[in-house]
Short mmCIF file of C-alpha atoms and ligand atoms in Angstrom, two decimals:
data_model
loop_
_atom_site.label_atom_id
_atom_site.label_comp_id
_atom_site.label_asym_id
_atom_site.label_seq_id
_atom_site.Cartn_x
_atom_site.Cartn_y
_atom_site.Cartn_z
CA MET G 15 -21.19 -10.13 34.60
CA ARG G 16 -22.33 -7.70 32.06
CA ASP G 17 -25.24 -7.77 29.66
CA THR G 18 -23.86 -9.86 26.85
CA ASP G 19 -25.43 -7.89 24.28
CA GLY G 20 -24.29 -4.54 25.86
CA MET G 21 -21.11 -2.53 24.94
CA ALA G 22 -17.76 -3.25 26.49
CA PHE G 23 -15.37 -0.37 27.50
CA ILE G 24 -18.20 2.19 28.29
CA GLY G 25 -19.97 3.65 31.40
CA SER G 26 -17.43 3.26 34.22
CA GLU G 27 -17.00 7.01 34.98
CA LEU G 28 -13.28 6.37 35.42
CA ASP G 29 -11.62 9.23 37.32
CA ARG G 30 -8.87 10.06 34.85
CA ALA G 31 -7.52 12.60 37.34
CA GLN G 32 -6.11 15.04 34.55
CA GLU G 33 -4.82 17.48 36.95
CA LEU G 34 -2.21 15.01 38.18
CA ARG G 35 -0.52 14.64 34.69
CA THR G 36 1.10 17.89 35.12
CA ASP G 37 2.21 17.39 38.58
CA PRO G 38 5.28 15.09 38.41
CA GLU G 39 5.78 14.89 42.20
CA ALA G 40 2.17 13.90 42.81
CA LEU G 41 2.25 11.47 40.00
CA ALA G 42 5.57 9.84 41.25
CA ALA G 43 4.08 9.38 44.59
CA LEU G 44 0.90 7.69 43.21
CA ALA G 45 3.15 5.49 41.00
CA ALA G 46 5.11 4.15 43.93
CA ALA G 47 2.01 2.66 45.39
CA GLY G 48 0.25 2.31 42.30
CA ARG G 49 -1.27 -0.79 40.48
CA VAL G 50 0.12 -1.53 37.08
CA LEU G 51 -1.50 -3.42 34.14
CA PRO G 52 1.23 -4.96 31.90
CA PHE G 53 0.60 -5.26 28.02
CA TRP G 54 2.56 -7.60 25.95
CA ARG G 55 2.40 -6.54 22.38
CA GLY G 56 -1.14 -5.07 22.87
CA ARG G 57 -2.42 -8.05 24.95
CA PRO G 58 -3.22 -7.11 28.58
CA LEU G 59 -2.25 -9.53 31.46
CA ILE G 60 -5.64 -10.86 32.28
CA GLY G 61 -7.41 -13.79 34.52
CA ALA G 62 -10.72 -15.35 34.26
CA GLU G 63 -12.93 -12.39 35.28
CA ALA G 64 -10.32 -9.71 36.17
CA ALA G 65 -7.38 -7.83 34.76
CA GLY G 66 -3.85 -8.81 36.08
CA TRP G 67 -2.96 -5.76 38.09
CA LEU G 68 0.74 -5.92 39.55
CA ASP G 69 2.00 -3.72 42.32
CA ALA G 70 4.47 -1.21 41.26
CA GLY G 71 7.99 -2.84 41.69
CA HIS G 72 6.93 -6.15 40.39
CA PRO G 73 9.76 -7.82 38.51
CA ILE G 74 7.74 -8.17 35.31
CA LEU G 75 7.73 -4.34 35.13
CA ALA G 76 11.50 -3.84 35.44
CA ALA G 77 12.14 -3.25 31.78
CA ALA G 78 8.79 -1.48 30.76
CA ALA G 79 9.31 0.48 27.69
CA GLU G 80 6.62 2.91 28.70
CA THR G 81 4.40 3.35 31.72
CA VAL G 82 1.33 5.52 31.32
CA PHE G 83 -1.00 6.90 33.90
CA LEU G 84 -4.75 5.90 33.38
CA GLY G 85 -6.41 7.40 36.41
CA ARG G 86 -7.32 6.98 39.98
CA LEU G 87 -9.41 4.14 41.55
CA ASP G 88 -10.26 3.83 45.29
CA GLY G 89 -7.56 6.39 46.10
CA ARG G 90 -4.82 4.44 44.28
CA GLY G 91 -3.03 5.39 40.95
CA MET G 92 -3.83 3.04 37.98
CA PHE G 93 -1.16 2.49 35.42
CA ALA G 94 -0.39 0.49 32.21
CA ALA G 95 3.05 -0.55 31.23
CA ASP G 96 4.44 -1.80 27.95
CA VAL G 97 6.37 -5.07 28.65
CA SER G 98 6.64 -6.12 24.96
CA ALA G 99 10.40 -6.60 25.39
CA ARG G 100 9.97 -9.61 27.66
CA PRO G 101 11.19 -12.65 25.82
CA LEU G 102 7.93 -14.59 25.79
CA GLU G 103 7.30 -17.16 23.00
CA ALA G 104 4.57 -16.16 20.71
CA GLY G 105 2.05 -19.10 20.38
CA ALA G 106 2.97 -20.67 23.75
CA ALA G 107 -0.33 -21.58 25.42
CA ALA G 108 -1.20 -20.47 28.90
CA THR G 109 -2.13 -23.03 31.41
CA GLY G 110 -5.43 -21.31 32.41
CA SER G 111 -8.49 -23.20 31.26
CA SER G 112 -10.38 -20.00 30.01
CA PHE G 113 -7.65 -19.04 27.64
CA ASP G 114 -7.06 -19.56 23.82
CA VAL G 115 -4.12 -21.23 22.35
CA GLY G 116 -2.67 -17.92 21.26
CA ASP G 117 -2.54 -16.57 24.77
CA LEU G 118 0.92 -16.24 26.39
CA ALA G 119 1.99 -17.40 29.77
CA ASP G 120 4.47 -15.27 31.51
CA PRO G 121 6.83 -17.28 33.98
CA GLU G 122 7.01 -14.48 36.45
CA ALA G 123 3.14 -13.85 36.43
CA PRO G 124 0.85 -14.71 39.21
CA ALA G 125 -0.95 -18.22 38.68
CA GLY G 126 -3.93 -18.08 36.35
CA LEU G 127 -2.91 -15.03 34.50
CA ALA G 128 -1.99 -14.69 30.73
CA TYR G 129 -1.53 -12.09 28.07
CA ALA G 130 -4.73 -12.41 26.14
CA ASP G 131 -6.41 -10.73 23.17
CA LEU G 132 -8.66 -7.89 24.89
CA ARG G 133 -11.39 -8.64 22.40
CA GLN G 134 -11.71 -12.18 23.63
CA GLN G 135 -11.95 -11.05 27.21
CA MET G 136 -13.63 -7.71 27.26
CA THR G 137 -17.00 -8.85 28.27
CA ALA G 138 -15.45 -10.73 31.21
CA LEU G 139 -14.21 -7.35 32.89
CA ASP G 140 -16.30 -5.16 34.92
CA PRO G 141 -16.96 -1.63 33.42
CA VAL G 142 -14.04 0.12 35.11
CA GLU G 143 -11.52 -2.67 34.43
CA ALA G 144 -12.67 -2.64 30.91
CA GLU G 145 -12.22 1.05 30.47
CA LEU G 146 -8.99 0.99 32.17
CA ALA G 147 -7.72 -1.86 29.77
CA ALA G 148 -8.91 -0.08 26.70
CA THR G 149 -7.37 3.21 27.59
CA GLY G 150 -4.07 1.36 28.52
CA ARG G 151 -4.05 -0.56 25.30
CA ALA G 152 -4.76 2.50 22.94
CA LEU G 153 -2.31 4.75 24.85
CA LEU G 154 0.53 2.17 24.90
CA GLU G 155 0.06 1.34 21.18
CA TRP G 156 0.07 5.03 20.43
CA HIS G 157 3.47 5.30 22.03
CA ARG G 158 4.65 2.21 20.20
CA SER G 159 4.03 3.63 16.85
CA HIS G 160 4.92 7.20 17.48
CA ARG G 161 8.47 7.21 18.89
CA PHE G 162 9.80 9.79 16.52
CA CYS G 163 8.80 13.41 16.10
CA ALA G 164 6.38 13.83 13.04
CA ALA G 165 7.94 17.19 12.37
CA CYS G 166 11.68 16.65 12.51
CA GLY G 167 12.21 12.90 13.04
CA THR G 168 14.01 13.15 16.29
CA PRO G 169 13.15 10.48 18.92
CA SER G 170 10.49 12.08 21.15
CA LEU G 171 9.84 11.70 24.91
CA ALA G 172 6.72 10.73 26.75
CA VAL G 173 5.45 13.38 29.17
CA ARG G 174 2.52 14.24 31.28
CA GLY G 175 2.02 10.70 32.48
CA GLY G 176 2.14 9.37 28.89
CA TRP G 177 -0.63 11.71 27.48
CA GLN G 178 1.70 13.64 25.39
CA ARG G 179 5.10 13.13 23.48
CA GLN G 180 7.52 16.08 23.33
CA CYS G 181 10.30 16.62 20.89
CA PRO G 182 13.55 17.54 22.45
CA ALA G 183 14.99 19.05 19.20
CA CYS G 184 12.13 21.26 17.79
CA GLY G 185 9.77 21.36 20.86
CA ALA G 186 6.83 19.96 18.83
CA GLU G 187 4.16 18.45 20.96
CA HIS G 188 2.21 15.40 20.03
CA PHE G 189 -0.95 14.08 21.46
CA PRO G 190 -2.61 10.62 21.36
CA ARG G 191 -4.61 9.73 18.37
CA THR G 192 -8.23 8.62 18.33
CA ASP G 193 -9.62 7.79 14.84
CA PRO G 194 -13.51 8.14 14.32
CA VAL G 195 -15.08 5.21 12.66
CA VAL G 196 -18.85 5.17 11.60
CA ILE G 197 -20.67 1.95 12.21
CA MET G 198 -24.20 1.85 10.97
CA LEU G 199 -27.41 0.01 11.32
CA VAL G 200 -28.89 0.34 7.91
CA THR G 201 -32.65 -0.88 7.65
CA LEU G 202 -35.17 -1.20 4.71
CA GLY G 203 -38.44 -1.69 6.27
CA ASN G 204 -38.28 -4.85 8.34
CA ARG G 205 -34.98 -5.97 7.21
CA THR G 206 -31.42 -4.89 8.16
CA LEU G 207 -28.07 -4.91 6.35
CA LEU G 208 -25.24 -7.26 7.29
CA GLY G 209 -21.93 -7.60 5.67
CA ARG G 210 -18.66 -9.55 6.04
CA SER G 211 -15.18 -8.59 5.30
CA PRO G 212 -12.62 -10.94 3.93
CA GLY G 213 -10.45 -12.39 6.83
CA TRP G 214 -13.20 -12.40 9.47
CA PRO G 215 -13.87 -15.54 11.43
CA PRO G 216 -15.81 -17.94 9.42
CA GLY G 217 -19.57 -17.10 9.33
CA MET G 218 -19.32 -13.70 11.16
CA PHE G 219 -21.43 -10.88 9.74
CA SER G 220 -21.67 -7.45 11.08
CA CYS G 221 -22.98 -3.91 10.45
CA LEU G 222 -20.90 -1.84 7.91
CA ALA G 223 -18.19 0.42 9.16
CA GLY G 224 -15.53 2.64 7.91
CA PHE G 225 -13.21 5.43 8.90
CA VAL G 226 -14.36 9.04 8.79
CA GLU G 227 -12.23 11.04 6.32
CA PRO G 228 -10.71 14.56 7.03
CA GLY G 229 -13.31 17.23 6.29
CA GLU G 230 -16.27 14.93 6.43
CA THR G 231 -19.20 14.74 8.77
CA LEU G 232 -20.34 11.58 10.52
CA GLU G 233 -23.39 11.80 8.38
CA ALA G 234 -21.63 12.04 5.11
CA ALA G 235 -19.18 9.34 6.10
CA VAL G 236 -22.28 6.90 6.82
CA ARG G 237 -23.76 7.60 3.52
CA ARG G 238 -20.37 7.44 1.53
CA GLU G 239 -19.34 4.15 3.31
CA VAL G 240 -22.67 2.39 2.51
CA ALA G 241 -22.56 3.52 -1.01
CA GLU G 242 -18.79 2.58 -1.58
CA GLU G 243 -19.38 -0.78 0.08
CA THR G 244 -22.75 -1.96 -1.16
CA GLY G 245 -23.98 0.59 -3.71
CA LEU G 246 -26.99 1.49 -1.70
CA ARG G 247 -28.20 5.06 -1.37
CA CYS G 248 -29.19 6.07 2.16
CA GLY G 249 -31.55 8.79 3.51
CA PRO G 250 -31.16 10.91 6.85
CA VAL G 251 -28.54 9.51 9.30
CA ARG G 252 -29.18 9.57 13.10
CA TYR G 253 -26.32 9.22 15.64
CA LEU G 254 -27.02 6.59 18.32
CA ALA G 255 -24.03 5.75 20.59
CA SER G 256 -20.28 5.46 20.59
CA GLN G 257 -17.73 2.89 21.83
CA PRO G 258 -13.92 3.33 22.35
CA TRP G 259 -12.29 0.52 20.22
CA PRO G 260 -8.76 0.33 21.01
CA PHE G 261 -7.77 -1.89 18.07
CA PRO G 262 -5.73 0.21 17.82
CA SER G 263 -7.24 3.46 18.49
CA SER G 264 -10.67 3.88 17.11
CA LEU G 265 -13.77 5.56 18.50
CA MET G 266 -16.81 3.72 17.03
CA LEU G 267 -19.60 6.13 16.25
CA GLY G 268 -22.97 4.09 15.92
CA ALA G 269 -25.65 5.33 13.68
CA ARG G 270 -28.66 4.34 11.87
CA THR G 271 -30.19 5.20 8.48
CA GLU G 272 -32.70 3.97 6.19
CA ALA G 273 -31.80 2.81 2.67
CA GLU G 274 -33.38 4.27 -0.37
CA THR G 275 -32.53 1.58 -2.68
CA GLU G 276 -32.30 -2.16 -2.26
CA ALA G 277 -30.03 -3.89 -4.82
CA LEU G 278 -26.59 -4.75 -3.22
CA THR G 279 -23.50 -4.74 -5.35
CA PRO G 280 -20.67 -5.32 -2.79
CA ASP G 281 -17.13 -3.98 -3.44
CA PRO G 282 -15.11 -7.23 -3.24
CA SER G 283 -12.06 -5.36 -2.19
CA GLU G 284 -13.99 -4.33 1.05
CA ILE G 285 -16.95 -6.69 1.38
CA GLU G 286 -16.94 -10.42 0.74
CA GLU G 287 -20.81 -10.61 0.98
CA ALA G 288 -23.73 -8.37 1.96
CA LEU G 289 -27.26 -9.47 2.62
CA TRP G 290 -30.70 -8.09 3.91
CA ILE G 291 -31.88 -9.96 7.02
CA GLY G 292 -35.31 -10.13 8.57
CA ARG G 293 -36.00 -9.81 12.43
CA GLU G 294 -37.03 -13.47 12.71
CA GLU G 295 -33.84 -14.67 10.85
CA LEU G 296 -31.70 -12.40 12.95
CA LEU G 297 -33.12 -13.85 16.06
CA THR G 298 -31.78 -17.36 14.93
CA VAL G 299 -28.40 -15.58 14.47
CA PHE G 300 -28.36 -14.26 18.04
CA ALA G 301 -29.67 -17.73 19.21
CA GLY G 302 -26.74 -19.40 17.54
CA THR G 303 -29.01 -21.67 15.50
CA HIS G 304 -28.57 -19.96 12.08
CA PRO G 305 -27.09 -22.54 9.70
CA ARG G 306 -24.58 -20.14 8.13
CA ILE G 307 -24.48 -16.61 9.80
CA ARG G 308 -22.85 -15.88 13.22
CA ALA G 309 -23.62 -12.69 15.17
CA PRO G 310 -20.96 -9.96 15.83
CA ARG G 311 -18.74 -10.29 18.74
CA ARG G 312 -20.34 -9.97 22.27
CA GLY G 313 -19.42 -6.47 23.68
CA ALA G 314 -19.10 -4.75 20.29
CA ILE G 315 -21.31 -1.95 19.35
CA ALA G 316 -22.43 -3.81 16.16
CA ARG G 317 -24.08 -6.55 18.34
CA HIS G 318 -25.66 -3.79 20.60
CA LEU G 319 -27.10 -1.87 17.91
CA LEU G 320 -28.61 -5.09 16.14
CA ALA G 321 -29.95 -6.35 19.58
CA MET G 322 -31.73 -2.90 20.11
CA TRP G 323 -33.23 -3.04 16.65
CA LEU G 324 -34.52 -6.60 17.36
CA ALA G 325 -35.97 -5.43 20.77
CA ASP G 326 -37.52 -2.41 18.86
CA ARG G 327 -35.87 -0.03 21.12
CA LEU G 328 -34.15 2.35 18.70
CA ASP G 329 -37.21 4.46 18.04
CA SER G 330 -38.67 4.46 21.65
CA GLY G 331 -36.47 7.24 23.02
CA ASP G 332 -34.80 4.71 25.51
CA ARG G 333 -31.34 5.59 26.37
CA LEU G 334 -28.91 3.12 24.46
CA VAL G 335 -26.20 3.07 27.02
ZN1 ZN V 411 10.95 17.43 16.46
#
């Protein structure tokens, strides 16, 4: 089991075996004996504490829209397959006791497995399985949403084990997207800033976050997002750590900054509520005893940054990951 305030999807040192992506024969040989993680509309097949790997040739994989190469583990090829075309009923509850009502059972899947929201299950997986699942989800969702050449509109084809799409008409090459998102721990003396967006689970607050814009530095994005969302002006920005966040294709860039102003004027289109919270009160949030505020999700970088701040480890030079 992982440290519950640590970050999911990092640190596994997965062997991505890039050299095999351009070697179709070697890749085909690896695929024939490979292990495949199926995804149904973004949800991996998953069990209580392990991903639901299937052997190549399993009936569930017969109609896969796309199969992508994730890397090599213990000498075997690891793949992900998009089986969204399987006629499952959305909303059908799985039988496993650890699953939510929204999880989906597949009549042909081994017992105890269901297609589940990776965010709900990410801390149950060990680091390498979590990285494989995150990589598979991000890559398959890119294929699902980039079926046509962006230059000429012709249907494009997946090549290089799924790490590129090629246009058969104009020859344009397209590569998987990763979208940088800044997420920042904003402090003011002994307090830190929390905000909540409309539509989040009831009571959940987190660090502010936002997409980096073209032509913008990470530091400028931090200051701009904080100013836009709360009206605060911030000082210098320091990068802390990153986390892949495949929902659908973000890379979270964790940073910290000190506010130079205090008054909060949330932009209601982005932030429902923003507040300053002291260490003692934040401890009750993490303990689950706060009457109103719930902590960010386990495994998410926001929770990790807040936990490190609470433990006073951000200025000590300790490694964060
Ligand atoms: Zn084209």
